[in-house]
Amino acid sequence: MTQNIQIIILGLTLGGVFALMASGLTLIFGVMGIINLAHAAFIMVAAFMTFGLFKFYAVDPILSVVIVMPAMFVVGIVVYKLLFARSIADPQKRGVSVLLTFAMALVIEGTLGFLFSNIYRSTNPDYASSAILFGPYYLPEGQLYATLASIAILGGLWAFLQYTRTGYAIRATTHNRTAAEVVGVNVDRISMYVFGIGMALAGASGAMVSFLFSVYPSKHWEFVAILLSLVVLGGMGSLLGALIGALALSVIAAFVSSNFGPTWSPVTFYLALFFILLVRPQGLLGKKSEF
């Protein structure tokens, strides 16, 4: 019983970070209908930015969020303007976005490889290798702080979507893009903001990933299937669904890792993606897409 509780604790603390990683991906899909296969690559960009801030300026990885998130928001705005602004209104052109984002991921990987080589890197603040002991259980400080920061950011995102005028427009566009345009929402501008917000969330995720995992340019391919499984399980476009999917699959993956070894842990996400697509493609809380 003690071992099972310990596994659940470890799974939940990592699940909060996975939820943050998946939130930007599902938000972009909900508004723009784009499956951004480069999302994990942008997380790697943010992780290397965090690594640079930590190595050269001794900026704590969690505190670096206040720098990395705005920087990635600007990157998102620029990428949207250059690659998506003219095609987002055409459903047929949006379908090509999968290939476009796949190519973008390859370009990002190659650029990071050129700049940083393929050496494994990570930030190493003191809390990354410490644990909190309580009774027979332990809680890695790095995972705890990363999850608390992730929940705080997701809470801020929820409040923004619920209580601001822009948030209302984003939710309206997510529910029905055409109806939002009819009532006066500037869908193009909202799409631009959402892509920027999605990149900012990728930036925050990269800051957490930088001390939870060893990162290298091609690491993003390991995250793509994981993020897609989380988003598909919860429902494409559903932030709450992404959170539920992340917590549930992280706990299941922790049990698989404990019983069969860490090599088998990623299989949990791949199988979940496979079965959800077969049984309920729209996910637990998602709706059938209009795109």
XYZ file of C-alpha atoms in Angstrom:
291
model
C 0.000 0.000 0.000
C 2.811 2.384 0.928
C 4.545 1.766 -2.390
C 1.351 2.414 -4.346
C 0.770 5.727 -2.564
C 4.371 6.729 -3.274
C 3.917 5.943 -6.975
C 0.724 8.024 -7.088
C 2.552 10.962 -5.473
C 5.344 10.816 -8.048
C 2.872 10.479 -10.913
C 0.752 13.431 -9.819
C 3.714 15.760 -9.299
C 4.958 15.058 -12.811
C 1.440 15.184 -14.251
C 1.066 18.866 -13.399
C 4.062 19.700 -15.599
C 2.749 17.545 -18.436
C -0.568 19.412 -18.173
C 1.265 22.720 -18.629
C 3.135 21.298 -21.616
C -0.106 20.143 -23.239
C -2.118 23.294 -22.460
C -0.538 25.419 -25.184
C -1.010 22.691 -27.773
C -4.684 22.161 -26.984
C -5.387 25.919 -26.776
C -3.932 26.504 -30.252
C -5.947 23.636 -31.682
C -9.151 24.797 -30.018
C -8.976 28.255 -31.598
C -7.049 27.700 -34.834
C -7.699 24.048 -35.676
C -3.944 23.512 -36.011
C -2.153 20.463 -34.640
C 1.173 22.104 -33.902
C 3.734 19.323 -34.187
C 6.458 21.886 -33.477
C 5.080 22.652 -30.002
C 7.508 20.289 -28.261
C 10.359 21.739 -30.337
C 9.495 25.203 -29.008
C 9.569 23.717 -25.505
C 13.149 22.660 -26.252
C 13.940 26.203 -27.414
C 12.663 27.528 -24.082
C 14.599 24.850 -22.175
C 17.851 25.934 -23.849
C 17.011 29.586 -23.156
C 16.541 28.685 -19.498
C 19.789 26.726 -19.526
C 21.627 29.776 -20.886
C 20.110 32.087 -18.261
C 21.061 29.646 -15.508
C 24.599 28.987 -16.745
C 25.654 32.537 -17.607
C 23.506 34.673 -15.283
C 22.634 32.227 -12.454
C 18.902 32.823 -12.945
C 16.799 30.206 -11.176
C 14.914 28.071 -13.756
C 11.523 28.697 -12.180
C 12.135 32.434 -11.870
C 13.329 32.512 -15.482
C 9.665 32.033 -16.459
C 9.196 35.806 -16.188
C 11.800 36.212 -18.953
C 11.185 33.139 -21.089
C 7.391 33.429 -21.306
C 7.317 36.978 -22.748
C 10.181 36.102 -25.119
C 8.333 33.043 -26.408
C 5.104 35.048 -26.709
C 6.888 37.415 -29.083
C 8.309 34.436 -30.981
C 4.785 33.074 -31.321
C 3.452 36.360 -32.701
C 6.259 36.523 -35.267
C 5.786 32.887 -36.331
C 2.044 33.412 -36.679
C 2.493 36.520 -38.804
C 5.048 34.848 -41.067
C 3.485 31.401 -41.506
C -0.185 31.315 -40.497
C -1.765 34.747 -40.839
C -2.768 34.312 -44.499
C -3.845 30.676 -44.336
C -5.780 30.490 -41.057
C -9.081 31.600 -42.640
C -9.001 28.809 -45.237
C -9.913 25.366 -43.803
C -8.107 23.591 -46.657
C -4.897 25.500 -46.011
C -5.220 24.828 -42.277
C -5.041 21.142 -43.098
C -1.565 21.651 -44.570
C -0.441 23.126 -41.239
C 0.472 19.646 -39.967
C 3.157 19.395 -42.633
C 4.215 22.989 -42.034
C 4.653 22.521 -38.287
C 6.433 19.198 -38.859
C 8.921 20.989 -41.123
C 9.245 23.765 -38.541
C 10.124 21.186 -35.870
C 12.892 19.816 -38.103
C 14.273 23.314 -38.698
C 14.243 24.087 -34.970
C 15.946 20.794 -34.169
C 18.650 21.415 -36.760
C 19.232 24.964 -35.537
C 19.516 23.874 -31.898
C 21.856 21.066 -32.934
C 24.072 23.552 -34.757
C 24.133 25.980 -31.827
C 24.352 23.568 -28.897
C 25.356 20.196 -30.429
C 23.581 17.055 -29.219
C 25.139 16.995 -25.770
C 22.720 16.287 -22.927
C 22.211 19.405 -20.840
C 20.139 20.412 -17.827
C 19.992 23.113 -15.216
C 20.927 21.920 -11.747
C 19.504 24.129 -9.003
C 19.866 22.770 -5.490
C 16.246 21.646 -5.264
C 16.537 19.534 -8.434
C 18.332 16.776 -6.488
C 16.630 17.178 -3.105
C 13.556 15.519 -1.634
C 11.094 16.214 1.151
C 10.617 13.286 3.536
C 7.342 12.723 5.385
C 6.880 9.402 7.127
C 7.599 6.538 4.723
C 7.144 8.774 1.677
C 9.348 11.194 -0.199
C 8.569 14.009 -2.578
C 11.217 15.284 -5.036
C 11.506 19.020 -4.498
C 12.102 19.693 -8.186
C 8.890 17.956 -9.230
C 6.954 19.609 -6.397
C 8.071 23.141 -7.245
C 7.597 22.560 -10.974
C 4.071 21.244 -10.436
C 3.125 24.099 -8.097
C 4.447 26.621 -10.626
C 2.590 24.827 -13.426
C -0.683 24.846 -11.489
C -0.236 28.554 -10.717
C 0.322 29.337 -14.411
C -2.644 27.196 -15.458
C -4.754 28.928 -12.808
C -3.738 32.294 -14.221
C -4.625 31.093 -17.719
C -8.038 29.914 -16.507
C -8.727 33.256 -14.828
C -7.650 35.096 -17.973
C -9.996 33.034 -20.139
C -12.893 33.369 -17.709
C -12.764 37.008 -16.652
C -11.199 39.112 -19.406
C -12.702 40.446 -22.613
C -10.007 38.737 -24.682
C -10.675 35.537 -22.772
C -14.361 35.722 -23.692
C -13.405 36.133 -27.338
C -11.017 33.179 -27.182
C -13.662 30.933 -25.649
C -16.242 32.067 -28.193
C -13.842 31.305 -31.047
C -13.081 27.902 -29.555
C -16.770 26.971 -29.386
C -17.706 28.216 -32.859
C -15.343 30.194 -35.060
C -18.005 31.304 -37.543
C -20.472 32.447 -34.879
C -17.688 34.402 -33.156
C -16.998 36.271 -36.399
C -20.715 37.005 -36.815
C -20.932 38.719 -33.413
C -17.887 40.884 -34.133
C -14.894 38.965 -32.785
C -11.720 39.693 -34.732
C -10.842 36.041 -35.208
C -7.536 36.757 -36.930
C -6.318 38.887 -34.036
C -7.563 36.335 -31.497
C -5.738 33.573 -33.382
C -2.549 35.629 -33.257
C -2.902 36.181 -29.500
C -3.648 32.508 -28.899
C -0.625 31.359 -30.867
C 1.484 33.749 -28.807
C -0.071 32.492 -25.560
C 0.517 28.904 -26.659
C 4.191 29.691 -27.256
C 4.385 31.450 -23.872
C 3.033 28.292 -22.224
C 5.647 26.299 -24.134
C 8.197 28.727 -22.694
C 7.038 28.087 -19.145
C 7.086 24.340 -19.831
C 10.627 24.542 -21.146
C 11.757 26.254 -17.942
C 10.372 23.323 -15.899
C 11.681 20.694 -18.289
C 15.197 22.142 -18.052
C 15.718 20.731 -14.545
C 13.330 17.760 -14.598
C 14.874 16.108 -17.670
C 18.121 16.120 -19.581
C 17.472 18.050 -22.785
C 19.015 17.885 -26.235
C 17.801 19.130 -29.643
C 15.968 15.960 -30.712
C 14.356 15.427 -27.296
C 11.140 16.990 -28.597
C 10.266 13.834 -30.556
C 9.919 11.964 -27.254
C 7.380 14.544 -26.099
C 5.259 14.743 -29.267
C 3.405 11.441 -28.772
C 3.087 12.104 -25.039
C 1.531 15.525 -25.579
C -0.770 14.289 -28.320
C -1.976 11.441 -26.105
C -2.723 13.872 -23.266
C -4.590 16.268 -25.540
C -6.522 13.541 -27.366
C -7.483 11.762 -24.128
C -8.834 14.960 -22.578
C -10.352 16.251 -25.812
C -8.745 18.459 -28.438
C -9.285 22.065 -27.386
C -10.216 21.281 -23.757
C -7.830 22.678 -21.119
C -9.595 20.814 -18.320
C -9.420 17.641 -20.378
C -5.681 18.120 -20.904
C -5.213 18.489 -17.135
C -7.246 15.355 -16.378
C -5.472 13.400 -19.101
C -2.051 14.502 -17.865
C -2.701 13.543 -14.250
C -4.321 10.204 -15.135
C -1.725 9.052 -17.661
C 1.194 10.234 -15.523
C 0.008 8.106 -12.615
C -0.544 5.094 -14.887
C 2.895 5.597 -16.443
C 4.435 5.745 -12.963
C 2.889 2.358 -12.112
C 4.134 0.898 -15.407
C 7.614 2.245 -14.717
C 7.618 0.787 -11.210
C 6.435 -2.666 -12.285
C 8.043 -3.103 -15.700
C 10.892 -0.591 -15.742
C 11.216 3.035 -16.933
C 11.807 1.896 -20.525
C 8.159 0.864 -20.759
C 6.749 4.050 -19.248
C 6.343 5.958 -22.572
C 4.386 3.003 -23.995
C 1.545 4.025 -21.675
C 1.052 7.256 -23.608
C 1.370 5.600 -27.025
C -1.225 2.942 -26.187
C -3.559 5.555 -24.713
C -3.323 7.585 -27.921
C -4.023 4.488 -30.009
C -7.068 3.307 -28.025
C -8.628 6.749 -27.585
C -8.460 7.347 -31.328
C -10.200 4.016 -31.867
C -12.878 4.274 -29.199
C -13.574 7.990 -28.688
C -11.645 10.257 -31.089
C -13.050 13.464 -29.577
C -11.667 12.522 -26.143
C -13.283 12.596 -22.730
C -14.348 16.269 -22.669
C -13.853 17.266 -26.287
C -16.387 17.934 -28.972
C -16.324 16.946 -32.588
C -14.357 19.570 -34.458
C -15.944 21.844 -37.015
C -12.672 22.063 -38.962
